Structures are given as structure tokens and as C-alpha cells.
């Protein structure tokens, strides 16, 4: 629509009246285009996450009830997050692993900000199943970490991929400790 | 400038395979339009614009709305509070509905004044009436969706009307409701149809424009274009005039959206629907008020001097209400005048204004409870409405002496040099 | 030309004629009266084209709601996180929310649990459901207040009128058992006993808590609760109007230029 306004101004550049008309057309077309852009933005932005969705974009988890050796699952942005209160043996084992054995190399320090708390998104990096290992009696795989039943991916005690088709380690979300007993995820 | 620039070649390539550019050139740029159209002719394009606004905002709102009785009201409030610009989209859609009817009513009354329904424009007029009926259905169902008190009770009252149909009435109502009262099945199907009908309206609008182009626009003088001296190309003259009119319209629209967004609404609709509590006054939106008045105006139709009821008040009201619109389909034949434009019809002109006043009075009556003087005035105004269409229009056309028509559209321009001069010298003929 | 200008003038006059009272009514000034009551129109900081909320007043209004009204009236459409608009800090909001319990996920045996409310939760209602609310209030249901300002003709003026309209019935007025006389309530007999008195609350900013002050503050807060977008809406409205007036003026200039050879 703005085009036709500018287009009609193209008829002849001779005469002061005509060029004034051209300018007016062009200027109005520009102002109109700004208006159209200003109208389009709310339509697009309304499809972005709304305030109530954003409010759930981060969660605070109370870690006090989680015993050493216990694993809990919390929901964050619609996905499960594994929180593992690791034993010193698990931390030790993880630290001793040579990088050459890892498909997706990462040190234990890189995997956990505080070594006793391992926090990862519980979604297998292969095709998205939820690995087993959170509940008592779940198979944990040969490394004592997690085992994905869908296609056999095996994760170690730092959530790193060791066997199976998954290409990457379990994803680490953004998180920060608010104090010794509380962590904010996201 | 080179004859075949890249742009020209692309245009030609597309046009050979799908003649959009030829079409636009013919129907928009070259299309001969009377040179004397007044601003009353802006309202058709305004209606088209509002239709687009309603569809765009509606589709985006539908992404966030939940059509279930337990969630509808709060999903609308979520749109107002949490969705980015949700309040803006909702208020535009809400006030757009009002603007749509305001613009269309002016467009219709323009047609009534200038005889735009007369031959050869009968089908154009009918298509317009069909659009109007579709608009009313769409608006009625749309108002139910927020599931406020007025949404629910307005739906209950109006759907209950169909029970007035003899023998099958109750079955029809149960079928409409999908249950034994307005409830979740009703809400769900209203949402589906409210999404669908605007696209049906778009289809009928296309037909409306095709019909228009077949017979060309009417004009304030009501006489046909006789040649190129009477016409100007639609583009750029009327495109530019329509844009300006659009600017003025958007100022009014924005005033309501931003500074008085609930002016046309009912406070009761901000209360969640409660089937166990009836609001003290059930009123539809303002654009339905005249029809609401006609609906409530009819008494029981009895055989004179007996107690035998021929037609119950409820059924009579339904017949009168639908009849008031159906009658308009026959307007090209009810109006017997050989002259189109009221500018040259000194008697009809006054009855036109009376008719407009009657419509406003009906609207006022519809907004008030059916008690006391409102009943009397409502009946008189309803009777006058039908009197105007059934009796007055045929008679006035037959017995009125119209003013002499100008020879052609450009004739007053050639003679006196411009509208201003013409209106100064030929006062009774030219002034609206 | 004169005629087309006339048409434009008529359209403009009509829209002003509608818009004028529309604006006034929107803010509750000169509001429609029932046949018995007449509402005095009040001044509100959020009225008019350039109206805004007074944040300090919103905070005081919230204190009134929280300390007095929330005992019976829910505010279900407002979330605790929205209170940042009222001037409360994140920690204050967390504390206000954490004072309430909401249903949590079922435990591993399937039994229902509760958890402390979070800022992302909506205001926890005082009663579990309508029946419990009625039982606690002699059969009357205290309405949710999230939209009360928009859900009543007269808006803020009406709610202010109710809060300040308690008194003795005029001579000869027959009062029903259990109801209270109120000048602003349709029918003049309201189930709610007088909720506000002087010094009912202790404002954290030290403002003197007269009945009138409390009523104005809580009405402003409730208006915010019903229309949290008000300031953004009016700000955008001013910008949009200026833009449209400019654009329309330019379009008019083009129209005149294009039509110059026809006229």
C-alpha cells in the first residue's frame, strides 16, 4: 500500500509543484510505513512467552531435605531436572576418569559448580527420552550414573556420555546457589 | 528510462501466468468512478479495513483463548494481564466490533438516502444485507466467548427465541445448545463458528465488490455516468481519499481503544458467567438494540374481541425482528420512485430523516427495561418502522414530484464552475 | 467541497460528542446513577488522557486490602509477582506469598500435599470455595475484587461511594434483619458490614489513615488490580494519537493536491 503512494509520485520530476508532491508522497509513505511496522510488532510480540510463562522460567529448589546419595527430580520449563547429592566416592570416580575415554570431554569441575551437587537436565541427548537412575531400584548402567532404556545410552556419575548413541553429555542448565541450601535454576 | 526493466519483466512473467497486475490495473487504477462521490462513499472501504483488523486480531487472540466454560473467562484475563500487548489486541478486537457496525450502519443509511439499492444494484444490495446478517451472527457468538454474565445470559435469551418456532422449536434449541441449557458444548461450537464466519464474510465481500464493478458506483446525484467526462480513475483519486478517510477513522478508533475502551461494553460482562444468578438487566451490545426493541415490542396477536391467541408475543416478536431485515431485501420494489437520490426527492428526504430518528429511538428503547413508557414508545417506533417500509415508501415514490435532475454528473460543474458555485446558485437542487 | 467538509465535520462532531462523555464515564465521573442513588464524582490520579497511578498510594491501598479486605475477598486474577508494580521488593513479595499455602503435587502414595505459595502463584483466596465463603458470611458471597472496578457502573466512584456510604438509615426506612444501610448500594441494604474506619490500618509510609484516605487508597489499588495496563495504555495512546494526527494531516495534504485538478 505504501508502495502505490510512492509509485504515483514517480510521474514526472519536472515542475516545483510535482517535486513537492513527490516529496509529500514519499514522506507520507515513510510515516505510513512506520505506522505499519508499529502495528505489526505487537502482533508478533504477543506470541512470545507471556508474563506468567516467564515467571516460571526460573525455579528455586530447597536442597536441605536431599540426603547424601539421594537423587531428586524437579520440573523446570516443562522438562525434568536431575539433582544428585553425590557421595565422595562418586565424585572421586568421576574425577579419576581420563578425558580420552569421553566422547564429549568435560572435567568433573566443569560439570558441577559445587562437587556434591550435580544438576542436569534429565533429557537424553540422543532422541529425548528420560534416562533411568533417579529412583531406588532403577538401573544406573555400568558407571553408576544413568541409563537410557530407549537406545541404551549410558551416563556416568557426572552425567557424561560413556556408551550408546547419545552424542553429548546431559545438558547443564543455568543455575546459581543462593546459599548452602537453595539453588536457583534458570 | 529503459522500456523493459527487470521489474517490468518480472511483472510480465507473473501476469502472463496469473493476471494479478492486469486485474489491479483494470479494477483499481483505470476503473471509472463518478467524479462527484462525497465522503459518505468512504464507509465501504472503511468496513473492509475493519474486517481485516478483526480477522488479524481475532486469529492472534485465538492463540491464547481457551473455549471451555471453566477457563474462558480467566484465559481472557490472562490475555489482558500476561500476554505481551494482550490488552491492546483485546481492546482493538472489542472496539473493532463496535466500529464495524458503526461504519456499516452509516454505509447502509448512505444507500437508503441515495437509492443505491435501486436497479441495476439490487443484487449488490442483497449481498450487502447478507454480509450484515453474517456480521450479526458473528458478533453475537463472539460476545459469548469471554463467558461473562452478559455473554451467558444474552446467549440464553437469544437462543431461547428459537423455541418460539411452532412444533420443532424446542428440538431446535436443544440442538443449538448441544444440551439442555447454554453450557460448554454451546461455547465450543460458538467459538468454532465465530472463527469460521468472518472468512465467509470475506467471500461475500468479494462477491459484493464484483457486483459493484458490474454496475459501477452510485453517486450523490443518483444519475448514471454518461461518459468519461463524468468519471475519474479510482486510483489515485479515491485511493488517496480513502486513505485520508482511514486516517480520520483511526483517530476515532484509537480514542476509544486507548482512552475509553469499555465505553460500549457492559460492566456485568466483567463478572464470570453464573447460571444461577440472572443480572437485573440483560442487554445486548448497542448495535443490536433496535432489533431487541422490535423483538420485545409485540404483544400477543389475538383475534379481535376474543381471548384467542393467534400468535404468541414471543413468536410475533421473532417474526417482527427477522422480518425487519428480510423486508429490506424487497426495498428495490417497495421504493417506487423513478428517482434515486434523496437530493431530488423533497418529500422522501424528510421521511428518511424520520426513519433514521426512528432507528435511534428503537435503539434507545432497546437499551431500557420493557416497562412503562418504554413499551408504548417501543410499539409506536416498531409500527413506524414497518409503516415506513411497507406503506410510506411505495406511496411517496408514486405521488412525490421529484426535483428536476441535472443532465449529467459533470453538467453542474461545467455550468457553474465547481460544486461551491453550483450550490450557491442552485440551492434546492444541490444541497443534500 | 463544502459538502464533503461538512460530512467530515459532522463525523468529527459526532465522535467528540460520543468520546467526551465516553472519557468521562470511563473514569467514573458524572457516572450513571441508579434511580435511587446518585454518585458523587471523585478525582482520581489515574483519570483522564494523561492519568497515572500514584505508586505510594497503590502500596497503601495494598496494605488496606491485605490487612482488611483479604479476610473475605479473593483477588484471584492477580499474581503475587504483579505486586512489583505497587512498589514492593522481590523479597517482600516472596514473604507475602510464602505466608500462604497452595495445593502441591501429590506425594508418592498419591496423597494431596500443600506447599508455600510462590511469587508466580495467584493470590490465594481466603475460602476454599463459594460455599465455604457463604457459610462464613451469613449466606452472602463476598465477590472477588480483581475486576470489581470494571464490573460495576460508576467504577472507582461507585466503590468509593460504597466504602464511605455507611450510616444510619433515614427516618422511616425499613431495614431488613442482618443488612446494613449504605447510601451508594442499589436498594441501600448491603450485606457487608462497614469494613473501614479511621486508623483501621497502620500505613508503612506513616500517612494518616483516615477513612477517606483508606477508601481512596484501596480504590486506587483495586483500579490497578482491574487495569494494570492503564499507564502503558494511556502512554501508548498519546503517542498513537499524535502519530495519527500527523499522518492524517499529511494524507489530507496529498488528497488536496491530487484532487486539485478535479475541483
GROMACS .gro file of N, CA and C in nm, chain C residues 67-206:
model
  420
  685UNK      N    1  -0.469  -0.613   5.483
  685UNK     CA    2  -0.499  -0.618   5.626
  685UNK      C    3  -0.648  -0.625   5.655
  686UNK      N    4  -0.730  -0.576   5.565
  686UNK     CA    5  -0.874  -0.570   5.593
  686UNK      C    6  -0.955  -0.659   5.500
  687UNK      N    7  -0.946  -0.628   5.370
  687UNK     CA    8  -1.038  -0.691   5.275
  687UNK      C    9  -1.007  -0.838   5.249
  688UNK      N   10  -0.878  -0.874   5.251
  688UNK     CA   11  -0.842  -1.009   5.208
  688UNK      C   12  -0.896  -1.116   5.301
  689UNK      N   13  -0.946  -1.075   5.417
  689UNK     CA   14  -1.006  -1.173   5.508
  689UNK      C   15  -1.127  -1.240   5.444
  690UNK      N   16  -1.200  -1.167   5.359
  690UNK     CA   17  -1.321  -1.221   5.296
  690UNK      C   18  -1.317  -1.221   5.144
  691UNK      N   19  -1.243  -1.126   5.085
  691UNK     CA   20  -1.246  -1.107   4.940
  691UNK      C   21  -1.121  -1.162   4.874
  692UNK      N   22  -1.140  -1.248   4.773
  692UNK     CA   23  -1.025  -1.300   4.700
  692UNK      C   24  -0.981  -1.200   4.594
  693UNK      N   25  -0.862  -1.224   4.537
  693UNK     CA   26  -0.807  -1.138   4.432
  693UNK      C   27  -0.741  -1.232   4.330
  694UNK      N   28  -0.820  -1.329   4.284
  694UNK     CA   29  -0.765  -1.446   4.216
  694UNK      C   30  -0.695  -1.418   4.084
  695UNK      N   31  -0.727  -1.307   4.019
  695UNK     CA   32  -0.667  -1.284   3.888
  695UNK      C   33  -0.532  -1.214   3.897
  696UNK      N   34  -0.494  -1.171   4.019
  696UNK     CA   35  -0.366  -1.102   4.037
  696UNK      C   36  -0.266  -1.203   4.091
  697UNK      N   37  -0.143  -1.201   4.038
  697UNK     CA   38  -0.037  -1.288   4.089
  697UNK      C   39   0.050  -1.208   4.184
  698UNK      N   40   0.111  -1.275   4.281
  698UNK     CA   41   0.196  -1.205   4.377
  698UNK      C   42   0.308  -1.129   4.307
  699UNK      N   43   0.358  -1.186   4.196
  699UNK     CA   44   0.468  -1.118   4.125
  699UNK      C   45   0.424  -0.983   4.069
  700UNK      N   46   0.292  -0.965   4.046
  700UNK     CA   47   0.244  -0.837   3.995
  700UNK      C   48   0.267  -0.724   4.094
  701UNK      N   49   0.287  -0.758   4.222
  701UNK     CA   50   0.298  -0.654   4.324
  701UNK      C   51   0.423  -0.569   4.309
  702UNK      N   52   0.514  -0.607   4.219
  702UNK     CA   53   0.630  -0.520   4.198
  702UNK      C   54   0.585  -0.384   4.144
  703UNK      N   55   0.470  -0.382   4.075
  703UNK     CA   56   0.419  -0.255   4.021
  703UNK      C   57   0.372  -0.162   4.133
  704UNK      N   58   0.349  -0.221   4.250
  704UNK     CA   59   0.296  -0.145   4.361
  704UNK      C   60   0.409  -0.091   4.448
  705UNK      N   61   0.533  -0.129   4.415
  705UNK     CA   62   0.649  -0.075   4.485
  705UNK      C   63   0.709  -0.171   4.588
  706UNK      N   64   0.665  -0.296   4.588
  706UNK     CA   65   0.722  -0.392   4.683
  706UNK      C   66   0.845  -0.458   4.622
  707UNK      N   67   0.942  -0.490   4.705
  707UNK     CA   68   1.065  -0.553   4.656
  707UNK      C   69   1.042  -0.702   4.636
  708UNK      N   70   1.136  -0.766   4.564
  708UNK     CA   71   1.123  -0.910   4.539
  708UNK      C   72   1.114  -0.989   4.669
  709UNK      N   73   1.197  -0.950   4.769
  709UNK     CA   74   1.195  -1.023   4.896
  709UNK      C   75   1.063  -1.005   4.968
  710UNK      N   76   1.010  -0.880   4.966
  710UNK     CA   77   0.881  -0.856   5.032
  710UNK      C   78   0.773  -0.940   4.966
  711UNK      N   79   0.778  -0.947   4.832
  711UNK     CA   80   0.676  -1.024   4.759
  711UNK      C   81   0.688  -1.172   4.794
  712UNK      N   82   0.813  -1.221   4.798
  712UNK     CA   83   0.834  -1.363   4.832
  712UNK      C   84   0.776  -1.392   4.970
  713UNK      N   85   0.797  -1.299   5.064
  713UNK     CA   86   0.748  -1.320   5.201
  713UNK      C   87   0.596  -1.320   5.205
  714UNK      N   88   0.535  -1.225   5.132
  714UNK     CA   89   0.388  -1.218   5.131
  714UNK      C   90   0.330  -1.347   5.074
  715UNK      N   91   0.392  -1.395   4.966
  715UNK     CA   92   0.343  -1.519   4.905
  715UNK      C   93   0.365  -1.637   5.000
  716UNK      N   94   0.484  -1.646   5.058
  716UNK     CA   95   0.519  -1.762   5.139
  716UNK      C   96   0.433  -1.775   5.264
  717UNK      N   97   0.362  -1.669   5.299
  717UNK     CA   98   0.272  -1.676   5.415
  717UNK      C   99   0.149  -1.761   5.386
  718UNK      N  100   0.127  -1.793   5.257
  718UNK     CA  101   0.009  -1.871   5.220
  718UNK      C  102   0.048  -2.009   5.170
  719UNK      N  103  -0.047  -2.103   5.181
  719UNK     CA  104  -0.025  -2.238   5.132
  719UNK      C  105  -0.111  -2.263   5.009
  720UNK      N  106  -0.054  -2.336   4.913
  720UNK     CA  107  -0.132  -2.375   4.794
  720UNK      C  108  -0.119  -2.526   4.776
  721UNK      N  109  -0.214  -2.587   4.703
  721UNK     CA  110  -0.202  -2.731   4.677
  721UNK      C  111  -0.073  -2.759   4.599
  722UNK      N  112  -0.003  -2.869   4.638
  722UNK     CA  113   0.118  -2.908   4.567
  722UNK      C  114   0.092  -3.033   4.485
  723UNK      N  115   0.201  -3.096   4.438
  723UNK     CA  116   0.188  -3.220   4.363
  723UNK      C  117   0.154  -3.331   4.460
  724UNK      N  118   0.080  -3.436   4.417
  724UNK     CA  119   0.054  -3.549   4.508
  724UNK      C  120   0.186  -3.618   4.545
  725UNK      N  121   0.194  -3.672   4.667
  725UNK     CA  122   0.319  -3.740   4.707
  725UNK      C  123   0.323  -3.879   4.644
  726UNK      N  124   0.427  -3.956   4.677
  726UNK     CA  125   0.445  -4.084   4.610
  726UNK      C  126   0.336  -4.185   4.642
  727UNK      N  127   0.263  -4.163   4.755
  727UNK     CA  128   0.149  -4.253   4.784
  727UNK      C  129   0.023  -4.205   4.716
  728UNK      N  130   0.028  -4.086   4.654
  728UNK     CA  131  -0.091  -4.032   4.588
  728UNK      C  132  -0.171  -3.939   4.676
  729UNK      N  133  -0.121  -3.911   4.796
  729UNK     CA  134  -0.195  -3.819   4.885
  729UNK      C  135  -0.169  -3.675   4.845
  730UNK      N  136  -0.272  -3.588   4.857
  730UNK     CA  137  -0.251  -3.447   4.823
  730UNK      C  138  -0.155  -3.381   4.922
  731UNK      N  139  -0.074  -3.288   4.872
  731UNK     CA  140   0.017  -3.214   4.957
  731UNK      C  141  -0.009  -3.065   4.941
  732UNK      N  142   0.051  -2.984   5.029
  732UNK     CA  143   0.048  -2.839   5.007
  732UNK      C  144   0.191  -2.789   5.008
  733UNK      N  145   0.210  -2.672   4.948
  733UNK     CA  146   0.341  -2.608   4.950
  733UNK      C  147   0.321  -2.459   4.975
  734UNK      N  148   0.430  -2.391   5.010
  734UNK     CA  149   0.421  -2.247   5.026
  734UNK      C  150   0.398  -2.182   4.889
  735UNK      N  151   0.319  -2.075   4.888
  735UNK     CA  152   0.295  -2.007   4.761
  735UNK      C  153   0.421  -1.935   4.714
  736UNK      N  154   0.437  -1.929   4.583
  736UNK     CA  155   0.550  -1.861   4.521
  736UNK      C  156   0.501  -1.732   4.458
  737UNK      N  157   0.593  -1.640   4.424
  737UNK     CA  158   0.552  -1.518   4.355
  737UNK      C  159   0.477  -1.547   4.225
  738UNK      N  160   0.506  -1.661   4.162
  738UNK     CA  161   0.438  -1.691   4.036
  738UNK      C  162   0.294  -1.737   4.058
  739UNK      N  163   0.257  -1.768   4.181
  739UNK     CA  164   0.119  -1.810   4.208
  739UNK      C  165   0.028  -1.689   4.213
  740UNK      N  166  -0.103  -1.714   4.191
  740UNK     CA  167  -0.202  -1.608   4.206
  740UNK      C  168  -0.241  -1.596   4.353
  741UNK      N  169  -0.299  -1.483   4.388
  741UNK     CA  170  -0.341  -1.461   4.527
  741UNK      C  171  -0.427  -1.576   4.576
  742UNK      N  172  -0.391  -1.629   4.692
  742UNK     CA  173  -0.464  -1.742   4.747
  742UNK      C  174  -0.594  -1.690   4.808
  743UNK      N  175  -0.710  -1.745   4.768
  743UNK     CA  176  -0.837  -1.694   4.821
  743UNK      C  177  -0.854  -1.730   4.968
  744UNK      N  178  -0.931  -1.649   5.043
  744UNK     CA  179  -0.948  -1.675   5.185
  744UNK      C  180  -1.033  -1.799   5.214
  745UNK      N  181  -1.119  -1.835   5.119
  745UNK     CA  182  -1.205  -1.952   5.138
  745UNK      C  183  -1.180  -2.054   5.028
  746UNK      N  184  -1.196  -2.183   5.061
  746UNK     CA  185  -1.165  -2.287   4.963
  746UNK      C  186  -1.259  -2.283   4.844
  747UNK      N  187  -1.385  -2.244   4.866
  747UNK     CA  188  -1.483  -2.238   4.756
  747UNK      C  189  -1.598  -2.146   4.797
  748UNK      N  190  -1.692  -2.125   4.705
  748UNK     CA  191  -1.803  -2.032   4.730
  748UNK      C  192  -1.887  -2.073   4.850
  749UNK      N  193  -1.910  -2.203   4.864
  749UNK     CA  194  -1.994  -2.248   4.976
  749UNK      C  195  -1.931  -2.212   5.109
  750UNK      N  196  -1.799  -2.234   5.120
  750UNK     CA  197  -1.729  -2.200   5.245
  750UNK      C  198  -1.739  -2.050   5.269
  751UNK      N  199  -1.727  -1.971   5.160
  751UNK     CA  200  -1.736  -1.825   5.174
  751UNK      C  201  -1.873  -1.783   5.225
  752UNK      N  202  -1.976  -1.844   5.169
  752UNK     CA  203  -2.112  -1.809   5.212
  752UNK      C  204  -2.135  -1.848   5.357
  753UNK      N  205  -2.088  -1.968   5.391
  753UNK     CA  206  -2.109  -2.017   5.528
  753UNK      C  207  -2.048  -1.922   5.629
  754UNK      N  208  -1.934  -1.863   5.594
  754UNK     CA  209  -1.866  -1.773   5.687
  754UNK      C  210  -1.925  -1.633   5.688
  755UNK      N  211  -2.017  -1.604   5.594
  755UNK     CA  212  -2.067  -1.467   5.581
  755UNK      C  213  -2.219  -1.460   5.576
  756UNK      N  214  -2.284  -1.540   5.660
  756UNK     CA  215  -2.430  -1.534   5.669
  756UNK      C  216  -2.498  -1.557   5.534
  757UNK      N  217  -2.440  -1.641   5.449
  757UNK     CA  218  -2.505  -1.671   5.322
  757UNK      C  219  -2.469  -1.576   5.210
  758UNK      N  220  -2.403  -1.466   5.243
  758UNK     CA  221  -2.364  -1.372   5.136
  758UNK      C  222  -2.228  -1.410   5.082
  759UNK      N  223  -2.209  -1.388   4.952
  759UNK     CA  224  -2.083  -1.425   4.889
  759UNK      C  225  -2.000  -1.300   4.863
  760UNK      N  226  -1.889  -1.281   4.936
  760UNK     CA  227  -1.806  -1.163   4.908
  760UNK      C  228  -1.743  -1.178   4.770
  761UNK      N  229  -1.769  -1.087   4.677
  761UNK     CA  230  -1.718  -1.107   4.541
  761UNK      C  231  -1.566  -1.094   4.534
  762UNK      N  232  -1.507  -1.162   4.434
  762UNK     CA  233  -1.365  -1.144   4.406
  762UNK      C  234  -1.345  -0.998   4.363
  763UNK      N  235  -1.233  -0.939   4.404
  763UNK     CA  236  -1.214  -0.796   4.378
  763UNK      C  237  -1.123  -0.765   4.260
  764UNK      N  238  -1.073  -0.869   4.190
  764UNK     CA  239  -0.977  -0.841   4.082
  764UNK      C  240  -1.033  -0.747   3.977
  765UNK      N  241  -1.163  -0.758   3.947
  765UNK     CA  242  -1.222  -0.678   3.839
  765UNK      C  243  -1.335  -0.590   3.889
  766UNK      N  244  -1.349  -0.576   4.020
  766UNK     CA  245  -1.468  -0.510   4.074
  766UNK      C  246  -1.486  -0.370   4.017
  767UNK      N  247  -1.376  -0.299   3.992
  767UNK     CA  248  -1.388  -0.162   3.943
  767UNK      C  249  -1.451  -0.160   3.804
  768UNK      N  250  -1.416  -0.257   3.719
  768UNK     CA  251  -1.474  -0.261   3.584
  768UNK      C  252  -1.610  -0.327   3.582
  769UNK      N  253  -1.641  -0.402   3.690
  769UNK     CA  254  -1.766  -0.480   3.689
  769UNK      C  255  -1.882  -0.404   3.750
  770UNK      N  256  -1.864  -0.279   3.785
  770UNK     CA  257  -1.972  -0.201   3.843
  770UNK      C  258  -1.985  -0.069   3.770
  771UNK      N  259  -2.111  -0.031   3.737
  771UNK     CA  260  -2.132   0.100   3.677
  771UNK      C  261  -2.084   0.206   3.774
  772UNK      N  262  -2.008   0.302   3.725
  772UNK     CA  263  -1.955   0.407   3.812
  772UNK      C  264  -1.812   0.378   3.854
  773UNK      N  265  -1.767   0.253   3.835
  773UNK     CA  266  -1.628   0.219   3.859
  773UNK      C  267  -1.574   0.265   3.994
  774UNK      N  268  -1.462   0.337   3.990
  774UNK     CA  269  -1.399   0.378   4.117
  774UNK      C  270  -1.490   0.465   4.203
  775UNK      N  271  -1.569   0.552   4.140
  775UNK     CA  272  -1.659   0.636   4.219
  775UNK      C  273  -1.758   0.551   4.297
  776UNK      N  274  -1.806   0.443   4.232
  776UNK     CA  275  -1.904   0.357   4.297
  776UNK      C  276  -1.843   0.287   4.419
  777UNK      N  277  -1.724   0.227   4.398
  777UNK     CA  278  -1.663   0.152   4.509
  777UNK      C  279  -1.628   0.247   4.623
  778UNK      N  280  -1.579   0.366   4.588
  778UNK     CA  281  -1.552   0.467   4.692
  778UNK      C  282  -1.681   0.503   4.765
  779UNK      N  283  -1.788   0.519   4.687
  779UNK     CA  284  -1.918   0.552   4.747
  779UNK      C  285  -1.963   0.446   4.845
  780UNK      N  286  -1.941   0.317   4.808
  780UNK     CA  287  -1.981   0.209   4.899
  780UNK      C  288  -1.901   0.216   5.029
  781UNK      N  289  -1.769   0.231   5.013
  781UNK     CA  290  -1.683   0.225   5.132
  781UNK      C  291  -1.710   0.340   5.228
  782UNK      N  292  -1.754   0.454   5.170
  782UNK     CA  293  -1.777   0.571   5.255
  782UNK      C  294  -1.926   0.598   5.277
  783UNK      N  295  -2.010   0.508   5.225
  783UNK     CA  296  -2.154   0.536   5.227
  783UNK      C  297  -2.231   0.477   5.343
  784UNK      N  298  -2.162   0.422   5.440
  784UNK     CA  299  -2.234   0.363   5.554
  784UNK      C  300  -2.284   0.474   5.647
  785UNK      N  301  -2.398   0.444   5.711
  785UNK     CA  302  -2.452   0.542   5.805
  785UNK      C  303  -2.585   0.492   5.856
  786UNK      N  304  -2.653   0.577   5.930
  786UNK     CA  305  -2.786   0.540   5.979
  786UNK      C  306  -2.888   0.559   5.869
  787UNK      N  307  -2.983   0.467   5.859
  787UNK     CA  308  -3.087   0.486   5.757
  787UNK      C  309  -3.171   0.609   5.789
  788UNK      N  310  -3.225   0.674   5.686
  788UNK     CA  311  -3.311   0.791   5.711
  788UNK      C  312  -3.437   0.747   5.783
  789UNK      N  313  -3.504   0.844   5.845
  789UNK     CA  314  -3.624   0.813   5.924
  789UNK      C  315  -3.726   0.743   5.838
  790UNK      N  316  -3.786   0.637   5.892
  790UNK     CA  317  -3.892   0.568   5.820
  790UNK      C  318  -3.843   0.461   5.725
  791UNK      N  319  -3.711   0.447   5.706
  791UNK     CA  320  -3.659   0.346   5.614
  791UNK      C  321  -3.657   0.211   5.685
  792UNK      N  322  -3.722   0.111   5.626
  792UNK     CA  323  -3.733  -0.020   5.690
  792UNK      C  324  -3.611  -0.104   5.655
  793UNK      N  325  -3.529  -0.139   5.755
  793UNK     CA  326  -3.409  -0.220   5.730
  793UNK      C  327  -3.439  -0.366   5.754
  794UNK      N  328  -3.386  -0.452   5.665
  794UNK     CA  329  -3.401  -0.596   5.687
  794UNK      C  330  -3.301  -0.643   5.792
  795UNK      N  331  -3.338  -0.755   5.855
  795UNK     CA  332  -3.252  -0.814   5.957
  795UNK      C  333  -3.117  -0.852   5.897
  796UNK      N  334  -3.008  -0.813   5.963
  796UNK     CA  335  -2.876  -0.860   5.920
  796UNK      C  336  -2.811  -0.777   5.811
  797UNK      N  337  -2.884  -0.679   5.754
  797UNK     CA  338  -2.825  -0.597   5.648
  797UNK      C  339  -2.786  -0.460   5.704
  798UNK      N  340  -2.703  -0.390   5.628
  798UNK     CA  341  -2.654  -0.260   5.672
  798UNK      C  342  -2.696  -0.152   5.574
  799UNK      N  343  -2.725  -0.033   5.625
  799UNK     CA  344  -2.764   0.074   5.536
  799UNK      C  345  -2.641   0.131   5.465
  800UNK      N  346  -2.654   0.148   5.333
  800UNK     CA  347  -2.544   0.210   5.258
  800UNK      C  348  -2.603   0.301   5.151
  801UNK      N  349  -2.559   0.426   5.149
  801UNK     CA  350  -2.619   0.525   5.059
  801UNK      C  351  -2.593   0.495   4.912
  802UNK      N  352  -2.482   0.429   4.882
  802UNK     CA  353  -2.445   0.409   4.742
  802UNK      C  354  -2.494   0.276   4.685
  803UNK      N  355  -2.525   0.181   4.771
  803UNK     CA  356  -2.561   0.048   4.723
  803UNK      C  357  -2.702   0.049   4.667
  804UNK      N  358  -2.726  -0.010   4.547
  804UNK     CA  359  -2.863  -0.014   4.493
  804UNK      C  360  -2.956  -0.084   4.590
  805UNK      N  361  -3.063  -0.018   4.632
  805UNK     CA  362  -3.152  -0.074   4.732
  805UNK      C  363  -3.113  -0.036   4.873
  806UNK      N  364  -2.992   0.019   4.888
  806UNK     CA  365  -2.946   0.074   5.015
  806UNK      C  366  -2.927  -0.026   5.126
  807UNK      N  367  -2.941  -0.157   5.099
  807UNK     CA  368  -2.923  -0.256   5.207
  807UNK      C  369  -2.816  -0.354   5.163
  808UNK      N  370  -2.700  -0.345   5.227
  808UNK     CA  371  -2.585  -0.424   5.182
  808UNK      C  372  -2.550  -0.524   5.292
  809UNK      N  373  -2.508  -0.646   5.248
  809UNK     CA  374  -2.476  -0.750   5.346
  809UNK      C  375  -2.345  -0.722   5.418
  810UNK      N  376  -2.250  -0.657   5.349
  810UNK     CA  377  -2.119  -0.635   5.408
  810UNK      C  378  -2.129  -0.531   5.520
  811UNK      N  379  -2.079  -0.565   5.639
  811UNK     CA  380  -2.074  -0.463   5.744
  811UNK      C  381  -1.964  -0.363   5.710
  812UNK      N  382  -1.970  -0.245   5.774
  812UNK     CA  383  -1.876  -0.137   5.740
  812UNK      C  384  -1.734  -0.189   5.755
  813UNK      N  385  -1.657  -0.193   5.645
  813UNK     CA  386  -1.524  -0.254   5.652
  813UNK      C  387  -1.414  -0.160   5.701
  814UNK      N  388  -1.431  -0.028   5.674
  814UNK     CA  389  -1.323   0.066   5.702
  814UNK      C  390  -1.362   0.168   5.807
  815UNK      N  391  -1.267   0.198   5.893
  815UNK     CA  392  -1.283   0.308   5.989
  815UNK      C  393  -1.152   0.385   5.995
  816UNK      N  394  -1.157   0.499   6.062
  816UNK     CA  395  -1.032   0.572   6.083
  816UNK      C  396  -0.932   0.482   6.155
  817UNK      N  397  -0.806   0.492   6.117
  817UNK     CA  398  -0.697   0.417   6.181
  817UNK      C  399  -0.717   0.266   6.181
  818UNK      N  400  -0.789   0.217   6.080
  818UNK     CA  401  -0.807   0.071   6.068
  818UNK      C  402  -0.675   0.003   6.037
  819UNK      N  403  -0.590   0.072   5.959
  819UNK     CA  404  -0.458   0.017   5.926
  819UNK      C  405  -0.351   0.115   5.970
  820UNK      N  406  -0.229   0.061   5.984
  820UNK     CA  407  -0.113   0.144   6.014
  820UNK      C  408  -0.030   0.150   5.887
  821UNK      N  409  -0.033   0.264   5.816
  821UNK     CA  410   0.040   0.271   5.690
  821UNK      C  411   0.191   0.268   5.713
  822UNK      N  412   0.263   0.192   5.632
  822UNK     CA  413   0.409   0.182   5.648
  822UNK      C  414   0.477   0.314   5.611
  823UNK      N  415   0.412   0.400   5.530
  823UNK     CA  416   0.476   0.528   5.499
  823UNK      C  417   0.432   0.638   5.593
  824UNK      N  418   0.356   0.602   5.696
  824UNK     CA  419   0.323   0.699   5.800
  824UNK      C  420   0.207   0.791   5.768
   0.00000   0.00000   0.00000
